[in-house]
Short mmCIF file of C-alpha atoms and ligand atoms in Angstrom, two decimals:
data_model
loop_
_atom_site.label_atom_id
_atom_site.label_comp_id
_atom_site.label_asym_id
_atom_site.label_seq_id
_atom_site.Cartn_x
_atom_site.Cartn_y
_atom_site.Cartn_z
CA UNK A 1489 -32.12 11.75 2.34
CA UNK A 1490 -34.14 11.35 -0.88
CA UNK A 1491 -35.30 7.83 -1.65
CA UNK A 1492 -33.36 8.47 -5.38
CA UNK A 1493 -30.23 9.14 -3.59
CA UNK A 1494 -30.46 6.30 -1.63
CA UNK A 1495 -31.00 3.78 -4.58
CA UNK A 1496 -28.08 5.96 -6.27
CA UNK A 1497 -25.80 4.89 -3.67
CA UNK A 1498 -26.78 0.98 -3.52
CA UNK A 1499 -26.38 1.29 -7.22
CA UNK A 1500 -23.37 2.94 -6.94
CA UNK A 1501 -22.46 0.18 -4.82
CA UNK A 1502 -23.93 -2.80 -7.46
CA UNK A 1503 -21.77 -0.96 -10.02
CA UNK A 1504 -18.46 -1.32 -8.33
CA UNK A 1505 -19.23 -4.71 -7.44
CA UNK A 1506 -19.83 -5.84 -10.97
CA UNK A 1507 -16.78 -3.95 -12.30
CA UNK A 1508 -14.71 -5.66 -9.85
CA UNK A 1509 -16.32 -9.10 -10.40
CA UNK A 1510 -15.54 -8.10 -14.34
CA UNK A 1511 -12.17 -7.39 -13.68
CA UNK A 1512 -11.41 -10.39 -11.98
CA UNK A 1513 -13.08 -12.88 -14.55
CA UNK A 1514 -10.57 -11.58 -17.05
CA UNK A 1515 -7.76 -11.61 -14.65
CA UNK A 1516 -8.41 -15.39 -14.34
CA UNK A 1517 -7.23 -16.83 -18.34
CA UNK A 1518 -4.29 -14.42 -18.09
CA UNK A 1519 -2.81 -15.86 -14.77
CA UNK A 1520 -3.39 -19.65 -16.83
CA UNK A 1521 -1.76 -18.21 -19.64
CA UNK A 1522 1.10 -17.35 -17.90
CA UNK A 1523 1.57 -20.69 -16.45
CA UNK A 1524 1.05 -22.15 -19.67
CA UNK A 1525 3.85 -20.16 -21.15
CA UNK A 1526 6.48 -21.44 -18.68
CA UNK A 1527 5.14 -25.02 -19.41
CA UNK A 1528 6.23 -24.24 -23.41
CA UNK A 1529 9.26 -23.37 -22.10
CA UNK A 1530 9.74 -26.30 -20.16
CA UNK A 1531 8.71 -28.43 -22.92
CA UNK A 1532 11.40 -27.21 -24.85
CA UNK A 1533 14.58 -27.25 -22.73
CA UNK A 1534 13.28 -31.14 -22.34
CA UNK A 1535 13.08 -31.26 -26.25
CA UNK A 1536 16.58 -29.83 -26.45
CA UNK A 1537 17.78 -32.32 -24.06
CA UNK A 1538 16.40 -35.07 -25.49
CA UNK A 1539 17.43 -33.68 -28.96
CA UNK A 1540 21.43 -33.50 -27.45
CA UNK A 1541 20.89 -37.43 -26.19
CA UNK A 1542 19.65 -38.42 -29.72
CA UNK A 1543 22.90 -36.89 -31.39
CA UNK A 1544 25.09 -38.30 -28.96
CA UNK A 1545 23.33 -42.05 -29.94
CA UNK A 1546 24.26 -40.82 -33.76
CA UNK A 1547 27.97 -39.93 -33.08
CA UNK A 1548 28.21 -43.01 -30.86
CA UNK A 1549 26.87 -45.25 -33.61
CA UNK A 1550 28.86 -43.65 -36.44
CA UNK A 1551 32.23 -44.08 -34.03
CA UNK A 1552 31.59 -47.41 -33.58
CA UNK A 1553 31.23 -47.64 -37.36
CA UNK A 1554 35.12 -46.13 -37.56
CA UNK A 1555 36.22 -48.66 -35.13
CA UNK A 1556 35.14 -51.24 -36.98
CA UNK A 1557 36.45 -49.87 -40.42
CA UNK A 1558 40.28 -49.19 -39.10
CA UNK A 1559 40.06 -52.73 -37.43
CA UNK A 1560 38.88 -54.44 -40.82
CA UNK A 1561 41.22 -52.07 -42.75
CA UNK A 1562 44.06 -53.19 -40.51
CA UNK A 1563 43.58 -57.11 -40.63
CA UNK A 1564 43.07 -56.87 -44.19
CA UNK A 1565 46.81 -54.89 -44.08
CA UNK A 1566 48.06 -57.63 -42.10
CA UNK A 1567 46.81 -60.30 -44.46
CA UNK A 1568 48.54 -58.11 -47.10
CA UNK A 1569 51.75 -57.85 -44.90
CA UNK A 1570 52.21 -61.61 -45.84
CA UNK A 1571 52.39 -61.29 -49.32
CA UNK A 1572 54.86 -57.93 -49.36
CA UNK A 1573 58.27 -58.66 -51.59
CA UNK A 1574 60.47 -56.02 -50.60
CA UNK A 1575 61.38 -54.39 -47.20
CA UNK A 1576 59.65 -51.13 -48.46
CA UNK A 1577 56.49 -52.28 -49.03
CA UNK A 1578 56.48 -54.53 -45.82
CA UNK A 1579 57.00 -50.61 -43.65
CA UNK A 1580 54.73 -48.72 -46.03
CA UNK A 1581 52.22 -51.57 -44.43
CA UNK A 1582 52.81 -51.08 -41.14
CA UNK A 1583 52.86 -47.60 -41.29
CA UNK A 1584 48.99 -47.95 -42.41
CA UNK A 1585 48.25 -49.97 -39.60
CA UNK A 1586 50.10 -48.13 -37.01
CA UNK A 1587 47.90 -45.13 -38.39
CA UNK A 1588 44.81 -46.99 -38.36
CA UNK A 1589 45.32 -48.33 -34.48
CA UNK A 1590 45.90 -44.26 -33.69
CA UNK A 1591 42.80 -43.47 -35.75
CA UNK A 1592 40.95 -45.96 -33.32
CA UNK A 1593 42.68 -44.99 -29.74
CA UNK A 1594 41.73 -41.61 -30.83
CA UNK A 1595 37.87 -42.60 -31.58
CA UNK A 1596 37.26 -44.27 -28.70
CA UNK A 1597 38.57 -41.44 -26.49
CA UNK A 1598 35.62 -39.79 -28.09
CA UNK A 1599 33.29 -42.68 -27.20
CA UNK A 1600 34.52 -42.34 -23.69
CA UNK A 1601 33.51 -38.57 -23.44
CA UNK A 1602 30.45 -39.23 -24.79
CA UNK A 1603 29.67 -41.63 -22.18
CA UNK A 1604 31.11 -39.44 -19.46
CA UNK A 1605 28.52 -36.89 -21.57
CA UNK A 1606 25.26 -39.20 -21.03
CA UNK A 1607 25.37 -39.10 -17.04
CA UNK A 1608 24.95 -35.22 -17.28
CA UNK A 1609 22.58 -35.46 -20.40
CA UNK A 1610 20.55 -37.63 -18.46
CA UNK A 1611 20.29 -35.70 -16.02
CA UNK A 1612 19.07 -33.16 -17.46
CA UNK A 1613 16.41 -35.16 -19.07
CA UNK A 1614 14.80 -36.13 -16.40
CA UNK A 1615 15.20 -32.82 -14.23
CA UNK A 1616 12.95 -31.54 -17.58
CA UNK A 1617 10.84 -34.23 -17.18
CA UNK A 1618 10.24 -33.41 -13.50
CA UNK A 1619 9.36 -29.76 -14.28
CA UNK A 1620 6.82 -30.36 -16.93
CA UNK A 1621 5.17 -33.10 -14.53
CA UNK A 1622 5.04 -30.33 -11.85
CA UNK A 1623 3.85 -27.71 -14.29
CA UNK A 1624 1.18 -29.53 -15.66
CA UNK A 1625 -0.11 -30.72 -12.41
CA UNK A 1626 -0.02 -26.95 -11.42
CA UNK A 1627 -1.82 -25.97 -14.44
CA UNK A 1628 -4.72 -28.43 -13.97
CA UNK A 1629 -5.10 -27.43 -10.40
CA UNK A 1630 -4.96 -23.90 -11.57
CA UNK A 1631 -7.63 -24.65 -14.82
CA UNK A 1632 -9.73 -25.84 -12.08
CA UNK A 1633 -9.36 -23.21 -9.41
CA UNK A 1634 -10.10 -20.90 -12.42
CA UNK A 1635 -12.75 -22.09 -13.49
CA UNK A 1636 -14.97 -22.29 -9.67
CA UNK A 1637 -13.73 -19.17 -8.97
CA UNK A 1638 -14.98 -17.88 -12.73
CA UNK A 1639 -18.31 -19.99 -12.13
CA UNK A 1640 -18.59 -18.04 -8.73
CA UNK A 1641 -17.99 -14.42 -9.96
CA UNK A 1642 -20.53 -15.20 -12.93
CA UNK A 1643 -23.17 -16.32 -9.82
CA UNK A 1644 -22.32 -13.34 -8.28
CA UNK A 1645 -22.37 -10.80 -10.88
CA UNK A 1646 -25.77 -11.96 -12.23
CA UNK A 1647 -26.95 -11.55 -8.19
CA UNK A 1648 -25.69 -7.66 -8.60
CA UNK A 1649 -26.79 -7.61 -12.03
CA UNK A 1650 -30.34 -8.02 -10.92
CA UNK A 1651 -29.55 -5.84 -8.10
CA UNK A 1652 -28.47 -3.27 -10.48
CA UNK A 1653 -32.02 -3.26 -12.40
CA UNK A 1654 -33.97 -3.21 -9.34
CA UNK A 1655 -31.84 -0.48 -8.17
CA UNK A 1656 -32.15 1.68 -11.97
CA UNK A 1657 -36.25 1.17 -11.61
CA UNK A 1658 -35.83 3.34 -8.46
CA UNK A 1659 -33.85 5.93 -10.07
CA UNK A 1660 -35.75 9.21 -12.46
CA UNK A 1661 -34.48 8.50 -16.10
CA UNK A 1662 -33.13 11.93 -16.20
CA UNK A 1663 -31.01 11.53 -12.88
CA UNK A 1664 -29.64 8.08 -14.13
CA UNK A 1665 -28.86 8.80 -17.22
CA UNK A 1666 -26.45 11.80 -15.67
CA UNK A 1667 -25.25 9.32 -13.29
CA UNK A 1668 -24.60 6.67 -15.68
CA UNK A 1669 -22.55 9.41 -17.48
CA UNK A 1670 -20.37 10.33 -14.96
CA UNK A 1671 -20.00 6.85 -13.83
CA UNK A 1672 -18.54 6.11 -17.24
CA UNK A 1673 -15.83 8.95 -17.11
CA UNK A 1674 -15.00 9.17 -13.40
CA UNK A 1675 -15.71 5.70 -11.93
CA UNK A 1676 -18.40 7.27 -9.54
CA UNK A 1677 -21.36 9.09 -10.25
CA UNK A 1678 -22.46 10.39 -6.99
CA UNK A 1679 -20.65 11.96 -3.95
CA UNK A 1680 -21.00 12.61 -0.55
CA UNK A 1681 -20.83 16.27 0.67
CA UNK A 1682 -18.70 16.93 3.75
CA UNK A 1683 -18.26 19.87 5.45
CA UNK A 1684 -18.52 22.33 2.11
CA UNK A 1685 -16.74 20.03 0.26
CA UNK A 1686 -17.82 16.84 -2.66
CA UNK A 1687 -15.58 14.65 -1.11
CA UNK A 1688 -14.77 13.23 -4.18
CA UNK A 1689 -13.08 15.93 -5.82
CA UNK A 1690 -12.97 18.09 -2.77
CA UNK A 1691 -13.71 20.78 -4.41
CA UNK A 1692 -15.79 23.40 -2.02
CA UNK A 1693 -19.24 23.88 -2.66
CA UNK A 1694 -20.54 27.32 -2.70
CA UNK A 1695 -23.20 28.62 0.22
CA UNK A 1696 -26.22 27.86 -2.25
CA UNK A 1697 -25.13 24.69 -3.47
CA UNK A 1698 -24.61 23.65 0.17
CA UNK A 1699 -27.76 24.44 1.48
CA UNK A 1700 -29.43 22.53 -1.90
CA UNK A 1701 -27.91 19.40 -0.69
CA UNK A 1702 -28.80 19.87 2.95
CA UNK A 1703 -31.92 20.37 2.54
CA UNK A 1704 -32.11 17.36 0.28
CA UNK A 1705 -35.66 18.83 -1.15
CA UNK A 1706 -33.81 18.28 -4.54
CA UNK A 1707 -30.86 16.62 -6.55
CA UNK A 1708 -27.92 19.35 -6.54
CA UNK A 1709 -24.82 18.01 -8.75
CA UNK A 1710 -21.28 19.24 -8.03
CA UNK A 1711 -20.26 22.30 -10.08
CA UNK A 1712 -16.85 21.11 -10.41
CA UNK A 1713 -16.86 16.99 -11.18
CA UNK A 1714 -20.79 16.97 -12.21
CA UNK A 1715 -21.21 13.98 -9.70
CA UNK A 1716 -25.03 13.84 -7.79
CA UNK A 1717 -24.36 15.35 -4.68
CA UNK A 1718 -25.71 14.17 -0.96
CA UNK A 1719 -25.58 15.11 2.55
CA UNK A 1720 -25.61 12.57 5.68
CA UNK A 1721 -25.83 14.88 8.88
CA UNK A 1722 -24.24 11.70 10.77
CA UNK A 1723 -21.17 11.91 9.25
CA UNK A 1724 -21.37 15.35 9.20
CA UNK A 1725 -21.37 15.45 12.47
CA UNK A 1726 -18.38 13.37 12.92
CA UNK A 1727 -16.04 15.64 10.39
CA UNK A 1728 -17.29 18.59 12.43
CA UNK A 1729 -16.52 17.12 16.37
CA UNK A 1730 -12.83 17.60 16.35
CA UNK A 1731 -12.23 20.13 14.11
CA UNK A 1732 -10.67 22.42 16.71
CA UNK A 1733 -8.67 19.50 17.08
CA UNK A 1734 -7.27 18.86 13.75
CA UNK A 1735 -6.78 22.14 12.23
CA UNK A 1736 -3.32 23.48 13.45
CA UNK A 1737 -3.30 24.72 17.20
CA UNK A 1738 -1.39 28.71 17.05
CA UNK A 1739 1.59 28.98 19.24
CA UNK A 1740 2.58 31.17 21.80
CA UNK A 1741 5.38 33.27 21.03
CA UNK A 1742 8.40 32.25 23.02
CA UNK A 1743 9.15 36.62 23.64
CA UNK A 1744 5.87 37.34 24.53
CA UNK A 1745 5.42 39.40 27.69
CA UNK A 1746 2.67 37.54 29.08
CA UNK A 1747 3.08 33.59 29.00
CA UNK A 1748 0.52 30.85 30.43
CA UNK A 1749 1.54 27.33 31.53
CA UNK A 1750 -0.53 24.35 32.75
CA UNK A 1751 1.26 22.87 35.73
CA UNK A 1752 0.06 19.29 36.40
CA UNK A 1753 0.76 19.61 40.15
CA UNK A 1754 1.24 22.30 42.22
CA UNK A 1755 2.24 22.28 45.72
CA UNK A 1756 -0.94 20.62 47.62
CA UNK A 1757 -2.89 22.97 44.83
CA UNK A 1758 -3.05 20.23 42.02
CA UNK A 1759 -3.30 21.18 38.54
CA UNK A 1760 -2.89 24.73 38.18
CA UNK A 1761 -2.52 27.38 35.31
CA UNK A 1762 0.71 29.78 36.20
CA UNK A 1763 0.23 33.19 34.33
CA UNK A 1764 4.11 35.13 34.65
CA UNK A 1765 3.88 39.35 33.23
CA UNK A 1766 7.35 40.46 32.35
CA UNK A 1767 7.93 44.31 33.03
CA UNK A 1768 10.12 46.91 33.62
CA UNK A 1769 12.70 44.09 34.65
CA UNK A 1770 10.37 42.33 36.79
CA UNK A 1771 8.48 38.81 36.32
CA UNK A 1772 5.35 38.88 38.38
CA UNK A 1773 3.53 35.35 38.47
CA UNK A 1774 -0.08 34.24 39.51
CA UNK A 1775 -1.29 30.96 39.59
CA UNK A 1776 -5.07 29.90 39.52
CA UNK A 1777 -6.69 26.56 39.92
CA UNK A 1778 -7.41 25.17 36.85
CA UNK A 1779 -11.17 24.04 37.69
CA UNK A 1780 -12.19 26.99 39.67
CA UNK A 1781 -10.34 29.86 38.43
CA UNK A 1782 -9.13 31.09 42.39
CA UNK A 1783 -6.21 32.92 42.74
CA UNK A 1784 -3.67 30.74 44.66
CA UNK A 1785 -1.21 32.20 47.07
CA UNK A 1786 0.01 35.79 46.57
CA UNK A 1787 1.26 37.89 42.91
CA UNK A 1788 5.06 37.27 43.50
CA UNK A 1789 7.39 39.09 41.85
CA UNK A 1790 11.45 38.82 41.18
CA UNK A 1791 14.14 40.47 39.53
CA UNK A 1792 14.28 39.76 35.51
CA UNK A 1793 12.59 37.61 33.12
CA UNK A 1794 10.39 35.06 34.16
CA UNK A 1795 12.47 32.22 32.30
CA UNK A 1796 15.43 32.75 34.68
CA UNK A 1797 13.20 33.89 37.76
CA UNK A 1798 10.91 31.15 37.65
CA UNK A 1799 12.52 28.28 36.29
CA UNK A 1800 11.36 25.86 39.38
CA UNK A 1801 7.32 26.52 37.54
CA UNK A 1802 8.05 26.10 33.73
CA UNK A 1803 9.97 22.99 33.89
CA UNK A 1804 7.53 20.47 32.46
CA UNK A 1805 5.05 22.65 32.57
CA UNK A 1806 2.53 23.27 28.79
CA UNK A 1807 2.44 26.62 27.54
CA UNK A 1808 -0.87 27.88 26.40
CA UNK A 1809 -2.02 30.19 24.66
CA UNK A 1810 -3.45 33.40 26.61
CA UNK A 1811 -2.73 37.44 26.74
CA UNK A 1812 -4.66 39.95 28.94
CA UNK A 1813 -3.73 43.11 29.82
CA UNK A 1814 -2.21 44.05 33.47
CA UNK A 1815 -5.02 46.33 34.05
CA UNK A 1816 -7.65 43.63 33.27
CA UNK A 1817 -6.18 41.00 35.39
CA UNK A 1818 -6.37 43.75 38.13
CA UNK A 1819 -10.15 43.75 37.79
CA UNK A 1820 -9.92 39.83 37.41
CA UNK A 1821 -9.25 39.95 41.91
CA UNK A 1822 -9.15 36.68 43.39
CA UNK A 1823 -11.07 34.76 40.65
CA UNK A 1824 -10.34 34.76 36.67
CA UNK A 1825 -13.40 35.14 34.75
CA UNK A 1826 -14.98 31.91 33.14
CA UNK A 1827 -14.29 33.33 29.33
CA UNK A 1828 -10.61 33.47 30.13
CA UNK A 1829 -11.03 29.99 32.23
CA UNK A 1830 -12.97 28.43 28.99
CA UNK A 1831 -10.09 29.76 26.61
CA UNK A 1832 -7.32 28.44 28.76
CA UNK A 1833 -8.89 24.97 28.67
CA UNK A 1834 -9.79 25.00 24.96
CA UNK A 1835 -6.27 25.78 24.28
CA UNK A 1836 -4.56 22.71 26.41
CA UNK A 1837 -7.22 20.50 25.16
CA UNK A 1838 -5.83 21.53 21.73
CA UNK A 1839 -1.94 21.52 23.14
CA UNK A 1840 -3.01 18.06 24.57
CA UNK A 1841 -4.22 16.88 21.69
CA UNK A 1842 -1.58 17.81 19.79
CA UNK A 1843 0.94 16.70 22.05
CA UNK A 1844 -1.14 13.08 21.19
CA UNK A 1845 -0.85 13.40 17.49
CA UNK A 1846 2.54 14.34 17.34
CA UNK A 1847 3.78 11.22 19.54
CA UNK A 1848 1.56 8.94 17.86
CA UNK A 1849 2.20 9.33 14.31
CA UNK A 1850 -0.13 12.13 13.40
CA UNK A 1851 -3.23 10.34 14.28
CA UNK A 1852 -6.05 12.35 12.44
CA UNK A 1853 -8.76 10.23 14.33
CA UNK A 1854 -10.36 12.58 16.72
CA UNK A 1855 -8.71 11.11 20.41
CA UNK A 1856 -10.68 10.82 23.62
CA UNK A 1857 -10.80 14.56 25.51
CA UNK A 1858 -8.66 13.77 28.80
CA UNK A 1859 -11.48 14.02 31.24
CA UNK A 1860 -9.36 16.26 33.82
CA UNK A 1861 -10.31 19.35 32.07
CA UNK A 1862 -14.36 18.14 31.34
CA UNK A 1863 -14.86 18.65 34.79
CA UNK A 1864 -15.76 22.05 36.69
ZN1 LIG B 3236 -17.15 17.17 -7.06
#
């Protein structure tokens, strides 16, 4: 890998970090604003409680006020009462004062729900009072938490910072100044290449473009998202192992005249692969050990289709992929050849595989190859 590429990529690296450490300084004020919010809020339910308890104090003050009126408005009738002349004026009197004493029953029914009133008034008071205590405790523990964690990031973003400038020194002007350009409009200004493709926008690469990177004699960009292109044969390497693996195994057609099975056991045989020929209303089947390729026992055949002559062998048994003619398995003898033994284990490694995947939720990590077939 070119030295250029490699300082791309820790710069690459220095430039995430700092955008991340950016990010998260001015995530910081915005959480404490938040918090600070709810304490204004808090503040003024308590200011509307307190507001309520000071009005009640008023209407309280101003009842007792009436009370105290009627009572001197009705001694002062009474006083009066001793002076009256005629019978009239003597029940005009009392009316007033029987008016007066209902004026006061009825005002200090109102004093009484007021001071039914405070209990709940209070409460609420000092559940307001409570909050804000809370809240401002939480806000000065989050003020502080804010700013270490602020003081950190800033520690660590000059650290990349100088990284970054060590990292630039390293780069060609030309190169960084496309990189920094890209950067600014895609996030990332380089990309690795992996099997054909920039992985970044996976975009396939053509043959020449390829082989530029490979090489890595020069700095190849991709045609399609302009990010600096590079090739590590390592990982490579890994994308490449179990491709045969991942891309999508064909299957057998259930009609087919010829069908192949892997039989785990097999008599005293062990694992076996079972080959049935459907013709002219016969099944035929062979069956050859799986590591040596022998013929096993004699080519049996029954009446019909192999499904319903043979049901005994395909009963848990894998199908597999596999077709040869009649008249080459007649030159096969006693022994299949090793092309058609390779195939046959290629294809139950895949069904194997696959089988894998399917039961453990589509797995694309490449699985350990069941050793049973490795061996001769
Ligand atoms: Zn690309």
């Amino acid at each position: 890998m070119l030295l250029e590429i490699e300082n791309l990529l820790r710069l690459q690296e220095a430039d995430k970090a700092i955008r991340r450490l950016q990010d998260e300084i001015a995530e910081l004020p915005k959480r404490v604003a938040a918090i600070e919010h709810k304490l204004a809020d808090t503040k003024a339910q308590l200011e509307k409680a307190q507001g309520a308890v000071k009005a009640d104090e008023s209407a309280r003050r101003k009842y007792d006020t009436t009370i105290t009126d009627l009572r001197s408005k009705i001694s002062k009738y009474r006083d009066q009462s001793l002076d009256v002349k005629t019978n009239e004026q003597y029940k005009a009197l009392l009316h007033e004062i029987q008016f007066a004493e209902k004026e006061i029953a009825a005002t200090e029914d109102k004093i009484l729900e007021l001071m039914v009133n405070a209990d709940a008034r209070d409460k609420e008071v000092k559940a307001a009072q409570a909050e804000l205590k809370a809240e401002a405790a939480e806000i000065e523990k989050e003020k502080i938490e804010a700013r270490q964690r602020t003081a950190e990031d800033e520690k660590q973003l000059a650290e990349w910072r100088a990284k970054r400038d060590q990292m630039r020194a390293g780069v060609n002007e030309d190169l960084l100044r496309h990189y920094e350009r890209v950067s600014k409009f895609r996030g990332s200004g380089i990309s690795e290449v992996l099997d054909h493709k920039c992985m970044a926008c996976q975009v396939m690469l053509r043959p020449q473009t390829y082989n530029d990177v490979r090489t890595g004699q020069q700095t190849v960009v991709c045609d399609s998202c302009q990010r600096i292109l590079y090739f590590n044969p390592a990982n490579e390497m890994l994308a490449l192992e179990p491709e045969h693996k991942r891309s999508r195994r064909h299957h057998p057609k259930i009609d087919a005249p010829q069908a192949w099975y892997y039989r785990q056991e097999f008599g005293d045989a062990g694992e076996v692969f079972v080959c049935f020929n459907n013709a002219s209303g016969q099944a035929t089947r062979r069956v050859f050990d799986m590591h040596t390729g022998r013929l096993i026992g004699d080519i049996l055949s029954r009446e019909g289709d192999f499904r319903h002559s043979f049901p005994e062998d395909i009963t848990g048994a894998i199908r597999l992929n596999g077709s040869w003619t009649e008249n080459e398995m007649e030159t096969w003898g006693t022994e299949m050849p090793m092309t058609a033994l390779d195939a046959l284990h290629v294809d139950l490694e895949a069904a194997q595989y696959e089988m894998r995947t399917r039961t453990s939720g589509k797995s694309e990590k490449p699985a350990t190859i069941p050793t049973e077939q490795a061996a001769s």
